[in-house]
Coordinates of C-alpha atoms in Angstrom, one line a residue:
S1 CA 10.2 39.1 -25.2
P2 CA 9.0 35.5 -24.5
S3 CA 10.2 34.4 -27.9
T4 CA 13.8 35.5 -27.2
R5 CA 14.0 34.6 -23.5
S6 CA 17.0 32.5 -22.7
R7 CA 16.4 28.9 -21.6
S8 CA 18.2 26.6 -19.2
P9 CA 20.7 24.1 -20.7
R10 CA 19.0 21.0 -22.0
K11 CA 19.3 17.9 -19.8
S12 CA 18.6 14.3 -20.9
P13 CA 15.4 12.7 -19.5
A14 CA 17.4 9.8 -18.0
A15 CA 19.8 12.2 -16.2
M16 CA 16.9 14.2 -14.9
L17 CA 14.8 11.3 -13.9
S18 CA 15.7 11.8 -10.2
L19 CA 13.6 14.9 -10.1
A20 CA 10.4 13.3 -11.4
L21 CA 10.8 10.3 -9.1
L22 CA 10.1 12.5 -6.1
L23 CA 6.5 12.3 -7.1
C24 CA 6.6 8.6 -6.4
G25 CA 8.0 9.1 -2.9
V26 CA 11.5 7.9 -3.7
D27 CA 14.0 9.3 -1.2
G28 CA 17.2 11.3 -1.9
A29 CA 19.6 8.4 -1.9
I30 CA 17.6 6.6 -4.6
L31 CA 17.4 9.8 -6.6
R32 CA 21.2 10.3 -6.5
A33 CA 21.7 6.7 -7.6
A34 CA 19.5 7.2 -10.6
A35 CA 22.1 9.5 -12.2
V36 CA 24.5 6.5 -12.8
A37 CA 22.1 4.7 -15.1
P38 CA 23.7 4.0 -18.5
R39 CA 22.7 6.2 -21.5
A40 CA 21.7 4.5 -24.7
A41 CA 21.0 5.9 -28.2
P42 CA 17.7 7.8 -28.2
P43 CA 14.6 6.1 -29.4
Q44 CA 13.5 6.4 -32.9
C45 CA 12.7 10.1 -33.8
V46 CA 10.3 11.8 -36.1
A47 CA 10.3 15.5 -37.0
V48 CA 12.4 17.3 -34.4
A49 CA 11.1 20.5 -32.7
A50 CA 12.8 22.8 -30.3
P51 CA 13.0 21.8 -26.6
Y52 CA 10.1 22.9 -24.5
D53 CA 10.7 26.1 -22.5
T54 CA 10.5 24.5 -19.1
E55 CA 11.9 27.7 -17.5
A56 CA 8.9 29.7 -18.5
F57 CA 6.6 26.9 -17.3
D58 CA 8.2 26.8 -13.9
K59 CA 7.8 30.6 -13.5
V60 CA 4.0 30.3 -13.4
V61 CA 3.2 26.7 -12.2
M62 CA 3.8 25.7 -8.6
K63 CA 6.6 23.2 -8.0
T64 CA 4.5 20.6 -6.4
Y65 CA 5.9 18.1 -8.9
N66 CA 9.4 17.4 -10.1
R67 CA 8.9 16.7 -13.7
F68 CA 10.7 14.9 -16.5
P69 CA 12.4 17.5 -18.7
M70 CA 10.2 16.6 -21.6
A71 CA 6.8 17.5 -22.9
I72 CA 4.5 15.1 -24.6
A73 CA 3.2 16.2 -28.0
S74 CA 0.9 13.3 -29.0
G75 CA 0.1 9.7 -28.4
K76 CA -1.7 6.7 -29.9
G77 CA -2.5 3.4 -28.3
C78 CA 0.4 2.6 -26.0
E79 CA 2.9 5.0 -27.7
L80 CA 3.8 8.5 -26.7
V81 CA 5.8 11.0 -28.7
D82 CA 7.5 14.0 -27.1
L83 CA 7.9 17.5 -28.7
E84 CA 11.3 16.5 -30.0
G85 CA 10.0 13.5 -31.8
K86 CA 11.2 10.8 -29.5
R87 CA 8.9 7.8 -29.2
Y88 CA 8.2 5.9 -26.0
L89 CA 6.3 2.7 -25.2
D90 CA 4.1 3.7 -22.3
F91 CA 4.1 1.2 -19.4
A92 CA 3.1 4.0 -17.0
A93 CA -0.3 4.9 -18.5
G94 CA -0.6 8.2 -16.6
I95 CA 0.0 6.2 -13.4
A96 CA -2.5 3.4 -14.1
T97 CA -5.0 5.7 -15.7
C98 CA -5.1 5.5 -19.4
T99 CA -7.3 2.4 -19.7
L100 CA -7.8 2.5 -23.4
G101 CA -4.4 4.0 -24.2
H102 CA -4.0 7.3 -25.9
A103 CA -6.2 9.0 -28.5
N104 CA -8.8 6.2 -28.4
E105 CA -11.3 7.1 -31.1
K106 CA -14.4 5.9 -29.2
L107 CA -13.5 7.8 -26.0
A108 CA -12.6 10.9 -28.1
E109 CA -15.9 10.7 -29.9
A110 CA -17.9 10.2 -26.6
V111 CA -16.3 13.2 -25.0
S112 CA -16.5 15.5 -28.0
S113 CA -20.0 14.6 -28.7
Q114 CA -21.0 15.3 -25.1
M115 CA -19.1 18.6 -25.1
R116 CA -21.1 19.7 -28.1
N117 CA -24.3 18.9 -26.3
V118 CA -24.0 19.8 -22.6
N119 CA -20.9 19.4 -20.5
H120 CA -21.8 20.6 -17.0
V121 CA -25.0 21.4 -15.1
S122 CA -24.2 20.6 -11.4
N123 CA -26.0 18.1 -9.2
L124 CA -28.9 20.4 -8.6
Y125 CA -30.5 18.4 -11.5
Y126 CA -30.9 14.8 -12.6
I127 CA -28.0 13.8 -15.0
P128 CA -28.9 10.9 -17.3
Q129 CA -25.3 10.0 -18.0
Q130 CA -24.6 9.8 -14.3
G131 CA -27.5 7.4 -13.7
E132 CA -26.4 5.2 -16.6
L133 CA -22.9 5.1 -15.1
A134 CA -24.0 4.3 -11.6
K135 CA -26.1 1.4 -13.0
R136 CA -23.1 0.0 -14.9
L137 CA -20.9 0.2 -11.8
T138 CA -23.4 -1.4 -9.4
D139 CA -23.9 -4.2 -11.9
T140 CA -20.3 -5.2 -11.5
C141 CA -20.4 -5.9 -7.7
N142 CA -22.7 -6.3 -4.7
L143 CA -23.0 -2.6 -4.0
D144 CA -26.1 -0.5 -4.4
K145 CA -25.4 3.3 -4.5
V146 CA -22.8 5.5 -6.0
F147 CA -21.5 9.0 -5.0
F148 CA -19.5 10.6 -7.8
C149 CA -16.5 13.0 -7.4
N150 CA -13.3 13.9 -9.3
S151 CA -10.4 11.9 -8.0
G152 CA -9.3 8.9 -5.8
A153 CA -8.5 11.1 -2.9
E154 CA -12.0 12.6 -3.0
A155 CA -13.6 9.1 -3.3
N156 CA -11.6 8.1 -0.2
E157 CA -12.7 11.3 1.6
G158 CA -16.2 10.3 0.9
A159 CA -15.7 6.8 2.3
I160 CA -14.1 8.2 5.5
K161 CA -17.0 10.6 6.0
L162 CA -19.6 7.8 5.3
A163 CA -17.9 5.6 8.0
R164 CA -17.7 8.4 10.5
K165 CA -21.3 9.5 9.9
R166 CA -22.6 6.0 10.3
A167 CA -20.6 5.6 13.5
H168 CA -22.1 8.7 15.0
L169 CA -25.6 7.5 14.1
N170 CA -24.7 4.4 16.0
G171 CA -23.6 6.3 19.1
I172 CA -19.9 6.2 18.5
E173 CA -18.6 9.7 19.4
R174 CA -14.9 9.1 18.6
P175 CA -14.9 6.7 15.5
V176 CA -11.6 5.1 14.4
I177 CA -10.7 3.7 11.0
I178 CA -7.9 1.1 10.7
T179 CA -5.7 1.3 7.7
A180 CA -2.5 -0.5 6.7
K181 CA 1.1 0.5 7.1
S182 CA 2.7 1.3 3.7
S183 CA -0.7 2.1 2.3
F184 CA -1.6 5.1 0.1
H185 CA -5.0 6.7 0.1
G186 CA -4.5 10.3 -1.1
R187 CA -3.0 13.7 -0.3
T188 CA -5.9 15.6 1.4
I189 CA -5.5 16.0 5.1
A190 CA -7.8 13.1 5.9
T191 CA -6.6 10.7 3.3
L192 CA -3.0 11.7 4.0
T193 CA -3.6 10.6 7.7
A194 CA -5.3 7.4 6.5
T195 CA -2.1 6.8 4.5
G196 CA 0.2 4.6 6.6
Q197 CA 3.5 6.3 5.6
A198 CA 5.0 8.9 7.8
K199 CA 7.1 10.4 4.9
Y200 CA 3.9 11.7 3.3
Q201 CA 2.6 13.1 6.6
A202 CA 5.6 15.0 7.6
G203 CA 5.2 18.8 7.9
F204 CA 1.4 18.7 7.7
G205 CA 0.4 18.3 11.4
P206 CA -1.6 18.4 13.4
L207 CA -3.3 15.5 11.6
P208 CA -6.8 14.6 12.4
E209 CA -7.4 11.9 15.0
G210 CA -9.3 8.7 14.3
F211 CA -6.8 6.5 12.4
E212 CA -4.8 3.5 13.5
Y213 CA -2.4 1.4 11.5
V214 CA -1.5 -2.3 11.2
T215 CA 1.0 -4.2 9.1
Y216 CA -0.6 -5.3 5.8
N217 CA -1.5 -9.0 5.7
D218 CA -0.7 -9.5 9.4
V219 CA -3.8 -11.2 10.8
S220 CA -2.7 -11.2 14.5
E221 CA -1.9 -7.5 14.5
L222 CA -5.3 -6.7 13.0
R223 CA -7.0 -8.8 15.6
A224 CA -5.1 -7.1 18.4
M225 CA -5.9 -3.6 17.1
V226 CA -9.6 -4.3 16.9
A227 CA -9.6 -5.9 20.4
A228 CA -7.8 -2.9 21.8
L229 CA -10.4 -0.6 20.4
A230 CA -13.2 -2.7 21.8
R231 CA -11.7 -2.7 25.3
P232 CA -13.4 -0.3 27.7
K233 CA -11.1 2.5 28.8
L234 CA -11.2 5.4 31.1
W235 CA -10.5 8.8 29.4
P236 CA -9.8 12.1 31.1
F237 CA -12.7 14.5 31.7
G238 CA -15.3 11.9 30.8
R239 CA -14.2 11.7 27.1
P240 CA -15.6 8.7 25.3
A241 CA -13.2 5.9 24.3
P242 CA -12.4 5.6 20.6
R243 CA -14.3 2.8 18.9
L244 CA -14.0 1.0 15.5
A245 CA -16.0 2.5 12.6
G246 CA -14.3 0.8 9.7
I247 CA -11.3 -0.9 8.1
L248 CA -10.0 0.6 4.9
L249 CA -7.6 -1.5 2.8
E250 CA -6.1 -1.7 -0.7
P251 CA -6.7 -5.1 -2.3
L252 CA -3.1 -4.7 -3.5
Q253 CA -0.8 -2.1 -2.2
G254 CA 0.6 0.0 -5.1
E255 CA 2.8 2.6 -3.6
G256 CA 3.7 0.0 -0.9
G257 CA 5.6 -2.1 -3.5
I258 CA 2.9 -4.0 -5.5
R259 CA 2.0 -6.3 -2.7
P260 CA -1.2 -8.3 -3.2
G261 CA -3.5 -8.7 -0.3
E262 CA -3.9 -12.2 1.2
E263 CA -7.3 -13.9 1.3
E264 CA -7.0 -14.9 5.0
F265 CA -6.3 -11.3 6.0
F266 CA -9.3 -10.0 4.2
K267 CA -11.5 -12.8 5.5
V268 CA -10.5 -11.9 9.1
A269 CA -11.1 -8.2 8.3
R270 CA -14.6 -9.0 7.2
E271 CA -15.3 -11.1 10.2
L272 CA -14.1 -8.4 12.6
C273 CA -16.2 -5.8 10.9
D274 CA -19.2 -8.0 11.2
Q275 CA -18.6 -8.6 14.9
H276 CA -18.2 -4.9 15.7
N277 CA -20.8 -3.4 13.3
A278 CA -18.1 -1.7 11.3
L279 CA -17.6 -1.2 7.6
L280 CA -15.1 -3.1 5.5
M281 CA -13.9 -0.5 2.8
V282 CA -11.6 -1.1 -0.1
D283 CA -9.6 1.4 -2.0
E284 CA -9.7 0.3 -5.6
V285 CA -8.3 3.6 -7.0
Q286 CA -5.4 1.8 -8.6
T287 CA -6.7 -1.9 -8.8
G288 CA -10.2 -1.2 -10.0
V289 CA -11.9 -1.3 -13.5
C290 CA -10.2 -4.5 -14.7
R291 CA -6.5 -3.7 -14.0
S292 CA -6.2 -6.6 -11.6
G293 CA -7.6 -9.2 -13.9
K294 CA -11.0 -9.0 -12.3
F295 CA -13.3 -6.0 -12.6
W296 CA -12.5 -5.2 -9.0
G297 CA -9.3 -6.2 -7.1
H298 CA -11.2 -7.4 -4.0
Q299 CA -13.0 -10.0 -6.2
K300 CA -9.7 -11.8 -6.4
L301 CA -9.8 -12.2 -2.6
N302 CA -13.3 -13.6 -2.4
V303 CA -14.4 -11.0 0.1
D304 CA -17.7 -9.1 0.5
V305 CA -17.2 -5.4 1.1
D306 CA -19.4 -2.6 2.3
V307 CA -17.7 0.4 0.5
L308 CA -15.5 0.7 -2.5
T309 CA -13.6 3.7 -4.0
T310 CA -12.4 4.1 -7.5
A311 CA -11.0 6.7 -9.9
K312 CA -7.9 6.5 -12.2
A313 CA -9.0 4.0 -14.9
L314 CA -12.7 4.8 -14.6
G315 CA -12.5 7.8 -17.0
G316 CA -9.6 6.6 -19.1
G317 CA -7.8 9.9 -18.5
V318 CA -10.8 12.1 -17.9
P319 CA -11.0 13.0 -14.2
I320 CA -13.7 11.1 -12.4
G321 CA -13.9 9.3 -9.1
A322 CA -16.6 7.3 -7.3
M323 CA -17.5 5.9 -3.9
L324 CA -19.9 2.9 -3.9
C325 CA -21.7 1.5 -0.9
K326 CA -24.4 -0.9 0.2
D327 CA -27.9 0.3 0.9
S328 CA -27.4 -0.8 4.5
C329 CA -24.7 1.9 5.1
N330 CA -26.0 4.6 2.7
V331 CA -26.2 7.3 5.4
L332 CA -25.1 10.5 3.6
Q333 CA -28.1 12.8 3.0
P334 CA -28.6 16.1 1.3
G335 CA -26.3 18.6 3.0
T336 CA -23.8 16.1 4.4
H337 CA -21.7 15.6 1.3
A338 CA -21.5 17.1 -2.2
S339 CA -19.3 17.8 -5.2
T340 CA -19.8 20.6 -7.8
F341 CA -18.2 18.7 -10.7
G342 CA -18.8 15.2 -9.5
G343 CA -20.6 13.0 -12.0
N344 CA -21.1 15.8 -14.6
P345 CA -22.3 14.8 -18.1
L346 CA -18.8 15.1 -19.7
A347 CA -17.0 13.0 -17.2
C348 CA -19.7 10.4 -17.1
A349 CA -19.8 10.2 -20.9
A350 CA -16.1 9.4 -20.8
A351 CA -16.6 6.7 -18.1
N352 CA -19.5 5.1 -19.9
A353 CA -17.4 5.0 -23.1
V354 CA -14.6 3.3 -21.2
L355 CA -16.9 0.7 -19.7
Q356 CA -18.6 0.0 -23.0
A357 CA -15.2 -0.6 -24.6
I358 CA -14.3 -3.0 -21.9
D359 CA -17.3 -5.1 -22.8
D360 CA -17.2 -4.7 -26.5
E361 CA -13.5 -5.3 -26.9
K362 CA -13.1 -8.1 -24.3
I363 CA -10.4 -6.1 -22.6
L364 CA -10.5 -8.2 -19.4
D365 CA -9.4 -11.2 -21.5
N366 CA -6.5 -9.1 -22.9
V367 CA -5.5 -8.1 -19.3
N368 CA -5.2 -11.7 -18.3
A369 CA -3.4 -12.9 -21.5
R370 CA -0.9 -10.1 -21.3
S371 CA -0.4 -10.6 -17.6
A372 CA 0.5 -14.2 -18.1
Q373 CA 2.8 -13.3 -21.0
L374 CA 4.6 -10.7 -19.1
K375 CA 5.1 -12.9 -16.0
T376 CA 6.5 -15.7 -18.2
K377 CA 8.9 -13.5 -20.1
L378 CA 10.0 -11.7 -16.9
A379 CA 10.6 -15.1 -15.2
G380 CA 13.0 -15.9 -18.1
V381 CA 14.8 -12.6 -17.6
A382 CA 15.1 -13.3 -13.9
S383 CA 16.7 -16.7 -14.6
R384 CA 19.1 -15.4 -17.2
L385 CA 20.3 -12.3 -15.3
G386 CA 19.9 -13.2 -11.7
C387 CA 19.0 -9.6 -10.6
V388 CA 15.3 -10.1 -10.1
K389 CA 14.1 -11.4 -6.7
E390 CA 10.4 -11.7 -7.5
V391 CA 7.8 -10.7 -10.1
R392 CA 4.5 -10.2 -8.4
G393 CA 1.1 -8.5 -8.9
W394 CA -2.2 -9.1 -10.6
G395 CA -3.3 -8.5 -14.1
L396 CA -1.5 -5.5 -15.5
I397 CA -0.3 -4.0 -12.2
L398 CA 3.0 -5.9 -11.9
G399 CA 6.1 -5.3 -9.7
I400 CA 9.6 -6.4 -10.4
E401 CA 11.5 -6.6 -7.2
L402 CA 15.3 -6.4 -7.6
T403 CA 17.7 -8.5 -5.5
D404 CA 19.7 -6.8 -2.8
D405 CA 23.0 -7.5 -4.5
S406 CA 21.8 -6.5 -8.0
G407 CA 23.9 -3.3 -7.8
F408 CA 21.1 -1.0 -8.8
T409 CA 17.8 0.3 -7.7
A410 CA 14.3 0.7 -9.2
A411 CA 15.2 4.3 -9.9
N412 CA 18.3 3.2 -11.9
L413 CA 16.3 0.7 -13.9
C414 CA 13.5 3.2 -14.6
A415 CA 16.1 5.7 -15.9
A416 CA 17.8 3.1 -18.1
A417 CA 14.5 1.8 -19.5
M418 CA 13.5 5.4 -20.3
S419 CA 16.7 6.0 -22.2
K420 CA 15.7 3.0 -24.4
G421 CA 12.1 4.3 -24.9
L422 CA 10.2 2.6 -22.2
L423 CA 8.2 4.5 -19.6
T424 CA 7.7 2.8 -16.1
V425 CA 7.2 3.9 -12.6
P426 CA 9.1 2.9 -9.4
A427 CA 7.1 1.6 -6.4
G428 CA 9.7 1.9 -3.7
E429 CA 13.5 1.5 -3.7
R430 CA 13.7 -1.9 -5.2
V431 CA 10.5 -2.4 -7.1
L432 CA 9.7 -1.3 -10.6
R433 CA 6.0 -1.0 -11.5
L434 CA 4.5 -1.9 -14.9
V435 CA 1.0 -0.5 -15.5
P436 CA 0.5 -0.3 -19.2
P437 CA -2.8 0.6 -20.9
L438 CA -5.2 -2.3 -20.7
V439 CA -5.2 -2.5 -24.5
V440 CA -1.5 -3.3 -24.7
S441 CA -0.7 -5.9 -27.4
E442 CA 1.3 -9.1 -27.4
A443 CA 4.0 -7.5 -29.5
E444 CA 4.2 -4.5 -27.3
A445 CA 4.5 -6.6 -24.1
D446 CA 7.4 -8.6 -25.8
K447 CA 9.1 -5.3 -26.8
A448 CA 8.8 -3.9 -23.2
V449 CA 10.4 -6.9 -21.6
D450 CA 13.2 -6.9 -24.3
M451 CA 13.9 -3.3 -23.5
L452 CA 13.9 -4.0 -19.7
E453 CA 16.3 -6.9 -20.1
Q454 CA 18.7 -4.8 -22.2
A455 CA 18.5 -2.1 -19.5
M456 CA 19.1 -4.6 -16.7
A457 CA 22.1 -6.2 -18.5
E458 CA 23.8 -2.9 -19.0
L459 CA 23.3 -1.9 -15.4
M460 CA 24.7 -5.2 -14.2
A461 CA 27.7 -4.8 -16.5
K462 CA 28.6 -1.6 -14.6
K463 CA 28.7 -3.4 -11.2

């Protein structure tokens, strides 16, 4: 019977970290290195339960993720507790998603209240909660219309369709969207192709045409690519030449190593889009909704955009995505794009609660205060230990880049930090990502850096 079924031998979260890191795109060499991370005493425990039956789980759930060998039982604020009672300070936040932390009372009340009233009706009818949310979002920027969906990938799909539809209306039969190398825009076929990383695309060909890539923050390469697309060409059998429809960029590259965009690069992108009647589109799935220290990441770059995509933090953990655009490029009409669940009353109630809390609790002020605190403390760690090359990022999306001679990788550091009770996320081989809930406290920020320093010191001692 299921109650007597044998289970696989229990493995520690640190030792098994290599499996879960595959989700972040970390290659096999890094994963093997993670196994050498030092093990410390487990975090403070509460009542201990039996280990979760991961074998039974894996028998019925597709293995599209390699998971940590633990199951979370509960959370509050910036703390998570697993089924065995181990406590963790959460600086991963569901991969930059849990804006208000865990078990936030206002968010819980908004969702439960809406669920008791009406949770879903489809977009065949007007949805007041959706209209309220759209007004809140357009009030934060210079954009006019909103399309709601369920995730960041869907929001980016909407942006791609919008740019292509507009291009066709303007007589462009083979529209091209320029994106950046080392970018990440999603895992659907179109957004996977927009993602400028071959490792994510491998094995999924043939990929759709219509995407070109340039090095992030390289102005000359961007100019050259746009010029090449504007140059008349002869194509076989009378095929029209590809032409620019839009430029899609992250204000800060997350999966690409927490690399902020440069103001000059985005200024030139804006100028080129204006010259060629193309759309400047920003992927704010990870940087949006105050994580950057501004409401939107592109606002730190002083650039005007035509299209914006968002998800993650918008619902505080309840799935919702959105694509915003100017009236001037609002070309999607009934029948051209849709989403059954997009913008339903339940998801919009959650997002409205998140945005209300951001205003009421002055969360943006906390983001900037905690960002300055973390950067200062991490700079001290870097000077004391000598294993940190750079601390970079905006607001509460920060990256710690390790020196080449540190003797350990981001995967090693992530594993060591986890063994001490701190959850983080790698962003490449040598960059550790810190993306805590936006409500993280001063004391919690200090505690996180202290745990990181202990983990780094122990790793360096093993060199």
